[in-house]
XYZ file of C-alpha atoms in Angstrom:
363
model
C 154.825 149.049 129.698
C 155.100 150.338 126.137
C 152.296 149.376 123.744
C 154.924 148.695 121.061
C 155.264 144.950 120.543
C 156.783 142.551 118.062
C 155.953 138.990 117.060
C 158.543 136.223 117.204
C 158.816 132.472 117.601
C 159.255 130.905 121.029
C 162.825 130.654 122.278
C 164.182 128.480 125.096
C 163.908 130.438 128.310
C 160.563 132.085 127.467
C 158.698 129.690 129.747
C 158.704 131.936 132.814
C 157.151 134.846 130.926
C 154.641 132.567 129.183
C 153.505 131.163 132.518
C 153.243 134.653 134.014
C 150.900 135.608 131.169
C 148.923 132.425 131.635
C 148.398 133.117 135.343
C 147.128 136.583 134.467
C 144.811 135.581 131.615
C 143.518 132.294 133.045
C 143.352 133.437 136.661
C 140.513 131.031 137.413
C 142.141 128.066 135.712
C 143.756 125.046 137.249
C 146.935 126.124 139.022
C 148.720 122.887 138.103
C 148.822 123.989 134.463
C 150.774 127.089 135.464
C 153.812 125.094 136.571
C 156.924 124.777 134.415
C 156.900 120.972 134.678
C 153.363 120.833 133.309
C 154.190 123.324 130.577
C 157.208 121.296 129.447
C 155.202 118.074 129.495
C 152.426 119.613 127.380
C 154.419 121.707 124.918
C 157.826 120.037 124.608
C 157.593 116.343 125.497
C 154.596 115.329 123.376
C 155.263 112.056 121.453
C 154.353 113.792 118.171
C 156.904 116.558 118.747
C 157.118 120.013 120.350
C 154.508 122.683 119.799
C 154.778 125.559 117.353
C 154.604 128.710 119.492
C 154.491 132.367 118.481
C 154.761 135.180 121.018
C 154.082 138.909 121.172
C 156.806 140.632 123.179
C 156.863 144.190 124.577
C 159.763 145.535 126.654
C 161.007 141.987 127.164
C 157.632 140.791 128.491
C 155.421 138.213 126.775
C 152.055 139.883 126.124
C 150.616 137.442 123.604
C 150.807 133.694 122.941
C 149.526 131.295 120.289
C 150.421 127.603 120.107
C 149.634 124.499 118.073
C 150.862 121.088 119.244
C 151.273 118.108 116.875
C 149.079 115.064 117.498
C 149.380 111.666 115.853
C 146.029 110.827 114.260
C 144.480 108.321 111.910
C 141.780 108.545 109.269
C 140.158 105.301 108.138
C 143.247 103.427 109.276
C 145.747 105.721 107.529
C 148.226 107.925 109.412
C 147.351 111.604 109.628
C 149.552 114.462 110.881
C 147.146 116.258 113.175
C 147.487 119.034 115.729
C 145.553 120.866 118.433
C 145.351 124.593 119.139
C 146.193 125.533 122.733
C 146.170 128.576 125.006
C 145.580 131.608 122.807
C 146.367 134.452 125.229
C 146.618 138.238 125.106
C 147.592 140.534 127.975
C 144.556 142.648 129.015
C 146.491 145.861 128.315
C 147.185 144.775 124.731
C 143.747 143.753 123.559
C 142.522 145.261 120.282
C 146.149 145.443 119.137
C 145.755 142.644 116.524
C 147.998 140.328 118.561
C 145.647 137.359 118.294
C 145.301 137.700 114.521
C 149.010 138.274 113.922
C 150.241 135.372 116.049
C 147.624 133.048 114.617
C 148.602 133.829 111.020
C 152.303 133.270 111.734
C 151.624 130.053 113.633
C 149.555 128.550 110.833
C 152.189 129.466 108.262
C 154.647 127.358 110.255
C 152.075 124.607 110.788
C 151.404 124.348 107.064
C 155.141 124.316 106.264
C 155.568 121.530 108.827
C 153.018 119.417 106.942
C 150.437 119.151 109.727
C 147.279 118.213 107.856
C 144.719 119.681 110.237
C 144.303 121.469 113.563
C 141.368 120.869 115.870
C 140.246 123.325 118.519
C 138.080 123.528 121.626
C 136.987 127.200 121.736
C 136.451 128.444 125.263
C 133.214 130.271 124.440
C 130.586 130.009 121.751
C 131.246 133.691 120.988
C 134.420 132.524 119.248
C 132.336 131.190 116.369
C 132.672 134.563 114.653
C 136.344 134.970 115.497
C 137.429 131.620 114.096
C 136.813 132.817 110.539
C 140.071 134.781 110.756
C 142.076 131.556 110.441
C 139.683 129.452 108.339
C 138.537 127.534 111.376
C 135.162 125.855 111.052
C 132.850 125.544 114.033
C 131.622 121.953 113.768
C 129.404 121.113 116.715
C 128.509 121.579 120.360
C 128.939 118.507 122.557
C 127.082 117.877 125.796
C 128.480 115.751 128.571
C 126.820 112.501 129.643
C 126.253 112.527 133.406
C 125.265 109.921 135.985
C 124.360 111.430 139.383
C 125.686 109.484 142.354
C 124.676 111.993 145.036
C 121.507 113.665 143.816
C 121.270 116.058 146.765
C 124.636 117.629 145.937
C 123.836 117.818 142.238
C 120.497 119.539 142.912
C 122.169 122.041 145.260
C 124.506 122.942 142.408
C 122.011 123.228 139.563
C 118.841 124.433 141.368
C 119.784 127.598 143.302
C 116.184 128.339 144.366
C 115.769 126.655 147.771
C 111.983 126.530 147.408
C 112.441 124.376 144.331
C 115.427 122.439 145.581
C 113.631 120.258 148.127
C 110.973 118.963 145.687
C 113.712 118.461 143.103
C 115.753 116.436 145.586
C 112.764 114.224 146.321
C 112.072 113.643 142.640
C 115.780 113.235 141.996
C 116.000 110.579 144.675
C 113.215 108.591 143.017
C 114.884 108.910 139.595
C 118.248 107.945 141.041
C 116.829 104.801 142.623
C 114.906 103.828 139.490
C 117.245 104.873 136.670
C 120.694 105.423 138.120
C 121.113 102.579 140.559
C 124.589 101.138 140.866
C 125.521 98.959 137.920
C 126.011 95.292 138.769
C 127.798 93.509 135.953
C 130.102 90.533 136.328
C 133.124 90.451 134.009
C 134.051 86.826 134.611
C 132.538 85.491 131.402
C 134.866 87.616 129.267
C 138.070 88.036 131.236
C 139.654 89.663 134.233
C 139.678 93.282 135.341
C 142.939 94.838 136.540
C 144.016 98.348 137.538
C 147.315 99.339 135.934
C 149.916 102.073 136.368
C 151.309 101.836 132.817
C 150.122 100.717 129.384
C 152.334 98.029 127.868
C 152.872 96.858 124.297
C 149.592 94.962 124.291
C 147.861 98.333 123.996
C 149.471 98.780 120.579
C 147.858 95.563 119.375
C 144.570 96.619 120.956
C 144.688 99.921 119.065
C 145.444 98.170 115.776
C 142.362 96.012 116.271
C 140.009 98.755 117.493
C 141.059 101.767 115.428
C 139.094 100.679 112.358
C 135.846 101.496 114.149
C 136.822 105.205 114.285
C 136.838 107.284 111.083
C 139.000 110.087 112.552
C 140.771 109.722 115.891
C 143.893 110.422 117.910
C 146.201 107.405 117.811
C 145.760 105.797 121.210
C 148.833 103.555 121.334
C 150.844 102.827 124.467
C 153.323 105.671 123.904
C 150.594 108.286 123.577
C 148.445 106.962 126.426
C 151.381 106.766 128.836
C 152.399 110.326 127.968
C 148.847 111.670 128.128
C 147.929 110.094 131.465
C 150.801 108.574 133.424
C 153.608 111.007 132.530
C 151.551 114.069 133.472
C 153.497 115.691 136.313
C 150.614 117.453 138.064
C 147.409 115.509 137.422
C 146.555 112.053 138.672
C 144.849 109.603 136.343
C 144.014 105.949 136.874
C 143.393 103.224 134.323
C 141.650 99.875 134.423
C 141.783 97.197 131.722
C 139.803 94.101 130.916
C 142.073 91.341 129.674
C 142.511 87.693 128.822
C 145.640 85.700 128.069
C 145.248 86.850 124.459
C 145.430 90.547 125.262
C 143.407 93.620 126.230
C 139.677 93.634 125.525
C 138.872 97.106 126.855
C 140.082 99.976 128.995
C 138.846 103.018 130.904
C 140.864 106.003 132.162
C 139.482 108.080 135.043
C 140.247 111.212 137.024
C 138.673 112.517 140.237
C 138.309 116.284 140.419
C 136.279 119.069 142.013
C 134.513 121.799 140.062
C 131.727 124.216 140.979
C 131.302 122.639 144.437
C 130.813 119.181 142.955
C 133.069 116.152 143.224
C 133.242 114.619 139.766
C 134.355 111.177 138.740
C 135.442 111.802 135.166
C 135.522 108.978 132.612
C 138.353 110.517 130.602
C 138.888 107.862 127.921
C 137.528 104.419 127.083
C 137.403 101.719 124.461
C 136.700 98.052 123.769
C 137.286 95.598 120.961
C 134.387 94.931 118.592
C 132.112 92.309 120.120
C 133.310 93.002 123.658
C 130.926 95.728 124.758
C 130.122 93.597 127.796
C 133.671 94.081 129.024
C 133.421 97.843 128.618
C 130.181 97.779 130.630
C 131.956 95.738 133.319
C 134.828 98.210 133.429
C 132.406 101.119 133.822
C 130.663 99.262 136.652
C 134.037 98.798 138.366
C 134.795 102.502 137.910
C 131.412 103.459 139.335
C 132.095 101.368 142.426
C 135.360 103.243 142.959
C 133.664 106.614 142.515
C 130.956 105.705 145.015
C 133.566 104.586 147.550
C 135.297 107.960 147.125
C 131.965 109.781 147.571
C 131.918 111.419 144.164
C 128.745 113.391 143.472
C 128.502 112.353 139.850
C 130.149 110.517 136.983
C 130.676 112.317 133.684
C 131.856 111.313 130.224
C 132.299 113.135 126.921
C 131.789 110.831 123.947
C 131.353 111.543 120.252
C 131.605 109.405 117.153
C 130.850 105.964 118.587
C 127.212 105.040 119.034
C 128.006 101.675 120.622
C 130.035 103.261 123.415
C 127.338 105.919 123.895
C 124.682 103.205 124.109
C 126.649 101.327 126.777
C 126.959 104.525 128.809
C 123.216 105.167 128.545
C 122.448 101.624 129.691
C 124.738 102.248 132.659
C 122.567 105.203 133.650
C 124.364 108.130 132.001
C 122.096 110.891 130.698
C 122.625 113.922 128.476
C 121.271 116.657 130.725
C 119.912 119.985 129.430
C 122.502 122.773 129.335
C 120.257 124.996 131.467
C 120.978 122.714 134.413
C 124.468 124.143 134.491
C 126.717 121.463 132.998
C 129.354 122.651 130.557
C 128.914 122.399 126.826
C 131.988 121.793 124.698
C 132.461 123.631 121.399
C 134.507 121.869 118.773
C 136.037 123.068 115.529
C 138.686 122.281 112.953
C 141.053 123.951 110.498
C 142.149 122.005 107.415
C 145.763 122.974 106.738
C 146.178 120.725 103.702
C 144.353 121.484 100.468
C 144.271 117.769 99.706
C 141.832 116.892 102.488
C 138.167 116.241 101.696
C 136.360 119.075 103.502
C 132.993 117.358 103.479
C 134.473 114.267 105.128
C 136.664 115.942 107.746
C 134.130 118.572 108.753
C 131.413 116.029 109.516
C 131.206 115.802 113.352
C 130.010 112.186 113.375
C 133.324 111.076 111.836
C 135.336 112.274 114.854
C 135.901 110.003 117.841
C 136.293 112.349 120.814
C 136.518 111.971 124.580
C 137.652 114.167 127.470
C 141.160 112.870 126.754
C 141.246 114.836 123.489
C 140.898 118.099 125.435
C 143.534 119.795 127.566
C 141.068 120.552 130.359
C 140.177 117.198 131.941
């Protein structure tokens, strides 16, 4: 293949070549994301509109890819045109050819012309902290996952490779599990009823109107977005449970069961509750834990940032922020302000961002 390449915008019909590049670059990634149905769901069918995509093409083959997808957001209750950076890819034979820099510059020109106020990113590696300066990205923080072990033996096998240390660790872990991470037992009957759902209805829009004020910066979690994000996904299975009364929804939790690094993980993907109804959120998490235990998950995990009340409920349910050296993934988060009118000090303060696994494209 010739090393001569040119940059151009995505055109209908490029999907096959884009997916071929993705399979090559992300060979260890989730195969479901390499399907055309998933690609169309993620890049074309988003409620906020299709992604801006720039490609590097050589001899009719896609050898580079950069994309930014619009996301409906809110800041202190006001609408915000947000976006997320996805799948920056370069063919191994074309590295050091300035493809990444060229496609990124062209993409952000289009993003700024489209009026998207900001773009947030989840860099794959901390080494990208130096690279992000090319596009005025700002590395904001590193987030650690909250974990609740359900099967300590399996968790220890994963994070303590030395067998001589593993058996004592399992014994200690068993004691800690019994004392600190015992199954939550919380009755929801004082607040309302718990129900598993297969679709969010219009009551979720009212719920979001009532709960959004607690988040300074957040993705708009209305029924349209949540149904697209979780129930319209063609290749991943999510489940949702709500706490409700006759007056509406009091809280919700979205979950996904998955396997990674020889562990079966029960992922708490998204969650929320109305002010004053933290007890319902705790009850929902207890219900979720029961389901995970029945399915023999090794652990529960949740990513949470920007809401101390939710984090406190998780800690009381037995979730712990484990040291990175134990082998659990850290998440790097950054942002690019595309509009000169945004207050940098405000938007680049990590505590102002409400984030969960649902804001990533990985879980």
